[in-house]
Amino acid sequence: MDRISELPQEISQRILYFLSQEDAVRTSVLSKLWRNIWCTRPNLDFSDNNFKGKKHEFISLVNNTLQRYRDQKLCIEEFGLYVSLDDSDRKSILLLEKWIRTLKSMGMHPKEVRLQKVYIEDENFRIIIASCPSVETLFVRSCEGLRNIDANNLVHLKEFCFSPYKMPSAEEELCSIEINPPSLKSIEITYGNLRFERGVDFCNLSELHLTRAELSWDNLSSCKFPSLERLIIVGRLRSKEINLFVDAPKIANFAYSGDFIPSISFATTTSRELISVIGLTMHPNGAPSSWLHKLKELLDSLSQSKVSLCISISREYQMNEDIIQENINLIQENCCDKYFVVERLSLSCHLSSYSSLLNGVFSIFRPRKISLFGLNWKTVWKILMQRESGEQGDQCRKFWERDLEEVSMEIIEKNREGWHSINLSELLNHREIGSSIRFTLKWSNGAISSLSFR
C-alpha cells in the first residue's frame, strides 16, 4: 500500500517545508500524487547560483512561480531570494520591486532585505522600502547609485548595515543615512553620513559600529543608549576632531582607531567593567604638539576601563624631544605620581623615535605587557639602560633615572620549564636563537611591566 500518497496535502506540505528546495523537487519521484506537491510548499527559496549565464531562465522561474502561487491562492510563509546584479542590470531592479509588490498582495511582508553589488537609485530604494514595512534586517553593501537612505519608518527594523560601492575620495559626498527606529539592535555604517536626531532614545541598540563615518558628534552625545554594550569607532581624516559623551550604562566593549586622539567620555557604568581597545596612528597632519597631553586626557576618561593601547608613528612624523618634554612637564604639573594602568601596550615607530616615545608614554601610564615592533632585544636593552650611562644632554634620560628602578631578564629554554633569570653576558653567549626572552621592568612606585620577545 502507498501510505505516502495517502497523507493529507497539508501534512505533505509541512514535510516539504523542512527540506531544501532541491530535496523538495526530488520528492516528485516518490509517487504520482507527490509529483507536483513540491510546487505548493509554503516556503520558497530562489538562488541564481545554479543559473550561471542563464539569467533570463532564472527570472522566468521566479515570475512563473509567484504568478502560479497567486493564481492558485497558495500560502507562502517564507520567501528567500538571492540574485546578483551588476551595472548592466539596472533595469532588473524593477523586477525586485515587482516581486515584492506581488508578495505584499499575497499578504506576506519580507522581514529581511539584503542588497549587495546592486545598482539602485534613491527612488527605487524608497519603493522597495515602502513595500517592506515589516523588515527587521536591512543590509546595503557595495551598492552603486544610492545617495540617500531614510529608514525612519521601518518601525520593526533590528539590524542595519551599510557600506558603499567603493571607498570615496576626500571631496566625494557620502551617502546620507537617516535611521532612528527605537527597535534597532545593531547599526554598522562604513563611509556614510549618519544623521542622528538629537535626544533619540535607542532603547534596544546593543551594538554601534561606525567606520570612517561622518555625523554630528553633538547629536550623538545627546542620545541615550540604555542597552548599548559594544561601541566601535574608526575615525577618518575628513573629521577634524571627535568630542563625544556616551550615555550607555551597560557598555562593555569600546574600540577606537584613528589618526587623531579623540575626546570621549562615558556615563558611569553600572553593569560590568569596560574593556577598551585604542589604536592611534600619528602623522604630521594629525598629531598636535599637545598629543601626549590629549592622550592623558583620553586615558583619564577611560579610568573605569581595562585598556589596550596601540600607537603607530608614521615615518614622516619627526618626534621632537623638546615637545615631548614640554608635554611631560605639563602632565606632571597637573597630576601626582599616580599612573594609569594599561593592560597591553604596542608601539611601532622608526628606531630614532623609540626612546622619546617610551619616555612620553611612561610618563602617563604603566603597561602590564609591552610589544615593540621593529626592534630586537639588544636595541631595547640599550634604550632601557640609557639611564645607566653618564652621558648628558638627553632630556628623556632624566625620566629613566628617576622612575625606572630595575630591569631584569628572564628566558625560556627548550629543555627547561617556565621562565628563569639570565644576565646579559649569559644571554649574549646563548646559542638557542629561538628562545623566548622577557624583560621585567620594576618602577619606583611598585608597578611591574613585562616585555617579551619570541
mmCIF file of C-alpha atoms in Angstrom, residues 269-435:
data_model
loop_
_atom_site.group_PDB
_atom_site.id
_atom_site.type_symbol
_atom_site.label_atom_id
_atom_site.label_comp_id
_atom_site.label_asym_id
_atom_site.label_seq_id
_atom_site.Cartn_x
_atom_site.Cartn_y
_atom_site.Cartn_z
ATOM 1 C CA THR A 269 28.719 52.203 34.074
ATOM 2 C CA THR A 270 26.693 50.044 36.385
ATOM 3 C CA SER A 271 26.803 46.547 34.912
ATOM 4 C CA ARG A 272 30.378 45.415 34.279
ATOM 5 C CA GLU A 273 33.933 46.600 33.699
ATOM 6 C CA LEU A 274 34.565 48.328 30.395
ATOM 7 C CA ILE A 275 37.176 46.844 28.055
ATOM 8 C CA SER A 276 38.695 49.446 25.701
ATOM 9 C CA VAL A 277 40.983 48.966 22.704
ATOM 10 C CA ILE A 278 42.606 52.163 21.384
ATOM 11 C CA GLY A 279 44.635 52.339 18.156
ATOM 12 C CA LEU A 280 46.391 55.605 17.218
ATOM 13 C CA THR A 281 48.364 56.372 14.072
ATOM 14 C CA MET A 282 50.383 59.577 14.426
ATOM 15 C CA HIS A 283 51.421 61.501 11.328
ATOM 16 C CA PRO A 284 52.454 65.116 10.591
ATOM 17 C CA ASN A 285 48.936 66.307 9.706
ATOM 18 C CA GLY A 286 47.117 64.655 12.588
ATOM 19 C CA ALA A 287 49.473 64.939 15.550
ATOM 20 C CA PRO A 288 49.135 68.212 17.509
ATOM 21 C CA SER A 289 52.014 69.376 19.656
ATOM 22 C CA SER A 290 49.959 68.518 22.736
ATOM 23 C CA TRP A 291 49.166 64.952 21.616
ATOM 24 C CA LEU A 292 50.711 63.373 24.704
ATOM 25 C CA HIS A 293 48.595 65.551 26.972
ATOM 26 C CA LYS A 294 45.493 64.666 24.909
ATOM 27 C CA LEU A 295 46.352 61.003 25.301
ATOM 28 C CA LYS A 296 46.491 61.507 29.070
ATOM 29 C CA GLU A 297 43.029 63.104 28.993
ATOM 30 C CA LEU A 298 41.638 60.202 26.953
ATOM 31 C CA LEU A 299 43.037 57.617 29.376
ATOM 32 C CA ASP A 300 41.676 59.587 32.331
ATOM 33 C CA SER A 301 38.205 59.432 30.752
ATOM 34 C CA LEU A 302 38.626 55.639 30.478
ATOM 35 C CA SER A 303 39.646 55.236 34.097
ATOM 36 C CA GLN A 304 36.930 52.594 34.576
ATOM 37 C CA SER A 305 38.348 50.522 31.723
ATOM 38 C CA LYS A 306 40.814 47.792 31.064
ATOM 39 C CA VAL A 307 42.704 49.456 28.218
ATOM 40 C CA SER A 308 44.853 48.017 25.446
ATOM 41 C CA LEU A 309 46.733 50.703 23.524
ATOM 42 C CA CYS A 310 48.481 50.570 20.156
ATOM 43 C CA ILE A 311 50.491 53.594 18.943
ATOM 44 C CA SER A 312 51.995 53.715 15.466
ATOM 45 C CA ILE A 313 54.227 56.621 14.381
ATOM 46 C CA SER A 314 54.500 57.228 10.625
ATOM 47 C CA ARG A 315 57.946 57.659 9.106
ATOM 48 C CA GLU A 316 57.035 61.196 8.052
ATOM 49 C CA TYR A 317 56.403 62.261 11.636
ATOM 50 C CA GLN A 318 59.564 63.570 13.266
ATOM 51 C CA MET A 319 59.335 63.237 17.024
ATOM 52 C CA ASN A 320 60.644 66.351 18.740
ATOM 53 C CA GLU A 321 62.183 65.609 22.140
ATOM 54 C CA ASP A 322 61.666 69.199 23.308
ATOM 55 C CA ILE A 323 57.916 68.958 22.585
ATOM 56 C CA ILE A 324 57.744 65.584 24.328
ATOM 57 C CA GLN A 325 59.439 67.076 27.377
ATOM 58 C CA GLU A 326 57.051 70.044 27.366
ATOM 59 C CA ASN A 327 54.122 67.601 27.373
ATOM 60 C CA ILE A 328 55.678 65.647 30.232
ATOM 61 C CA ASN A 329 56.228 68.815 32.255
ATOM 62 C CA LEU A 330 52.626 69.872 31.655
ATOM 63 C CA ILE A 331 51.349 66.476 32.752
ATOM 64 C CA GLN A 332 53.496 66.397 35.874
ATOM 65 C CA GLU A 333 52.404 69.887 36.882
ATOM 66 C CA ASN A 334 48.740 68.872 36.845
ATOM 67 C CA CYS A 335 48.842 65.418 38.422
ATOM 68 C CA CYS A 336 50.511 63.472 41.185
ATOM 69 C CA ASP A 337 52.582 60.310 40.923
ATOM 70 C CA LYS A 338 49.512 58.153 40.291
ATOM 71 C CA TYR A 339 49.794 56.333 36.972
ATOM 72 C CA PHE A 340 47.107 54.796 34.800
ATOM 73 C CA VAL A 341 47.429 51.027 34.259
ATOM 74 C CA VAL A 342 47.283 49.838 30.637
ATOM 75 C CA GLU A 343 46.789 46.112 30.127
ATOM 76 C CA ARG A 344 48.797 45.953 26.895
ATOM 77 C CA LEU A 345 50.910 48.489 25.014
ATOM 78 C CA SER A 346 52.014 48.053 21.397
ATOM 79 C CA LEU A 347 54.421 50.564 19.845
ATOM 80 C CA SER A 348 55.584 50.858 16.265
ATOM 81 C CA CYS A 349 57.881 53.620 15.000
ATOM 82 C CA HIS A 350 61.304 54.198 13.492
ATOM 83 C CA LEU A 351 64.291 53.467 15.671
ATOM 84 C CA SER A 352 65.257 57.083 16.332
ATOM 85 C CA SER A 353 61.884 57.819 17.957
ATOM 86 C CA TYR A 354 61.607 54.874 20.355
ATOM 87 C CA SER A 355 63.456 56.421 23.287
ATOM 88 C CA SER A 356 61.393 59.628 23.164
ATOM 89 C CA LEU A 357 58.147 57.739 22.660
ATOM 90 C CA LEU A 358 58.782 55.382 25.558
ATOM 91 C CA ASN A 359 59.714 58.282 27.786
ATOM 92 C CA GLY A 360 56.492 60.076 26.865
ATOM 93 C CA VAL A 361 54.063 57.210 27.320
ATOM 94 C CA PHE A 362 55.699 56.018 30.539
ATOM 95 C CA SER A 363 55.122 59.468 31.998
ATOM 96 C CA ILE A 364 51.363 58.768 31.700
ATOM 97 C CA PHE A 365 50.799 55.103 32.444
ATOM 98 C CA ARG A 366 52.304 51.768 33.371
ATOM 99 C CA PRO A 367 51.657 48.884 30.944
ATOM 100 C CA ARG A 368 51.376 45.307 32.168
ATOM 101 C CA LYS A 369 52.557 43.880 28.849
ATOM 102 C CA ILE A 370 54.602 45.607 26.144
ATOM 103 C CA SER A 371 55.112 44.820 22.456
ATOM 104 C CA LEU A 372 57.688 46.804 20.475
ATOM 105 C CA PHE A 373 57.676 46.308 16.706
ATOM 106 C CA GLY A 374 60.774 46.763 14.598
ATOM 107 C CA LEU A 375 63.220 46.282 17.483
ATOM 108 C CA ASN A 376 65.321 43.360 18.647
ATOM 109 C CA TRP A 377 66.028 42.699 22.310
ATOM 110 C CA LYS A 378 69.541 44.179 22.132
ATOM 111 C CA THR A 379 68.208 47.542 20.975
ATOM 112 C CA VAL A 380 65.552 47.545 23.680
ATOM 113 C CA TRP A 381 68.140 46.701 26.312
ATOM 114 C CA LYS A 382 70.244 49.632 25.146
ATOM 115 C CA ILE A 383 67.306 52.021 25.376
ATOM 116 C CA LEU A 384 66.357 50.815 28.852
ATOM 117 C CA MET A 385 69.933 51.044 30.064
ATOM 118 C CA GLN A 386 70.481 54.613 28.858
ATOM 119 C CA ARG A 387 69.701 55.698 32.396
ATOM 120 C CA GLU A 388 72.843 53.815 33.496
ATOM 121 C CA SER A 389 75.165 55.802 31.248
ATOM 122 C CA GLY A 390 76.737 59.032 32.406
ATOM 123 C CA GLU A 391 76.076 60.884 29.161
ATOM 124 C CA GLN A 392 74.487 64.304 29.414
ATOM 125 C CA GLY A 393 72.215 66.290 27.139
ATOM 126 C CA ASP A 394 69.424 63.762 26.680
ATOM 127 C CA GLN A 395 66.329 65.251 28.311
ATOM 128 C CA CYS A 396 64.443 61.960 28.014
ATOM 129 C CA ARG A 397 67.108 60.224 30.086
ATOM 130 C CA LYS A 398 66.038 62.167 33.156
ATOM 131 C CA PHE A 399 62.858 60.123 33.311
ATOM 132 C CA TRP A 400 64.667 56.793 33.240
ATOM 133 C CA GLU A 401 66.980 57.891 36.043
ATOM 134 C CA ARG A 402 64.079 58.970 38.231
ATOM 135 C CA ASP A 403 61.429 56.305 37.828
ATOM 136 C CA LEU A 404 62.773 53.040 36.416
ATOM 137 C CA GLU A 405 64.134 51.211 39.418
ATOM 138 C CA GLU A 406 65.253 47.879 37.973
ATOM 139 C CA VAL A 407 65.355 45.914 34.730
ATOM 140 C CA SER A 408 65.798 42.147 34.821
ATOM 141 C CA MET A 409 65.822 39.475 32.135
ATOM 142 C CA GLU A 410 64.309 36.005 32.008
ATOM 143 C CA ILE A 411 64.391 33.287 29.379
ATOM 144 C CA ILE A 412 62.519 30.140 28.370
ATOM 145 C CA GLU A 413 64.698 27.314 27.105
ATOM 146 C CA LYS A 414 63.631 24.221 25.252
ATOM 147 C CA ASN A 415 64.837 21.814 27.919
ATOM 148 C CA ARG A 416 63.524 23.732 30.940
ATOM 149 C CA GLU A 417 60.007 24.591 32.070
ATOM 150 C CA GLY A 418 58.939 28.154 32.831
ATOM 151 C CA TRP A 419 60.884 31.409 32.938
ATOM 152 C CA HIS A 420 64.233 31.653 34.700
ATOM 153 C CA SER A 421 66.630 34.569 35.237
ATOM 154 C CA ILE A 422 69.560 35.255 32.950
ATOM 155 C CA ASN A 423 72.133 38.050 32.901
ATOM 156 C CA LEU A 424 73.374 39.973 29.882
ATOM 157 C CA SER A 425 76.644 38.076 29.418
ATOM 158 C CA GLU A 426 74.816 34.736 29.560
ATOM 159 C CA LEU A 427 72.253 35.961 27.078
ATOM 160 C CA LEU A 428 74.910 37.201 24.635
ATOM 161 C CA ASN A 429 76.522 33.760 24.707
ATOM 162 C CA HIS A 430 73.206 31.924 24.448
ATOM 163 C CA ARG A 431 73.081 29.612 21.461
ATOM 164 C CA GLU A 432 69.352 28.926 21.234
ATOM 165 C CA ILE A 433 68.228 31.598 18.761
ATOM 166 C CA GLY A 434 64.599 30.501 19.013
ATOM 167 C CA SER A 435 64.380 31.044 22.765
#
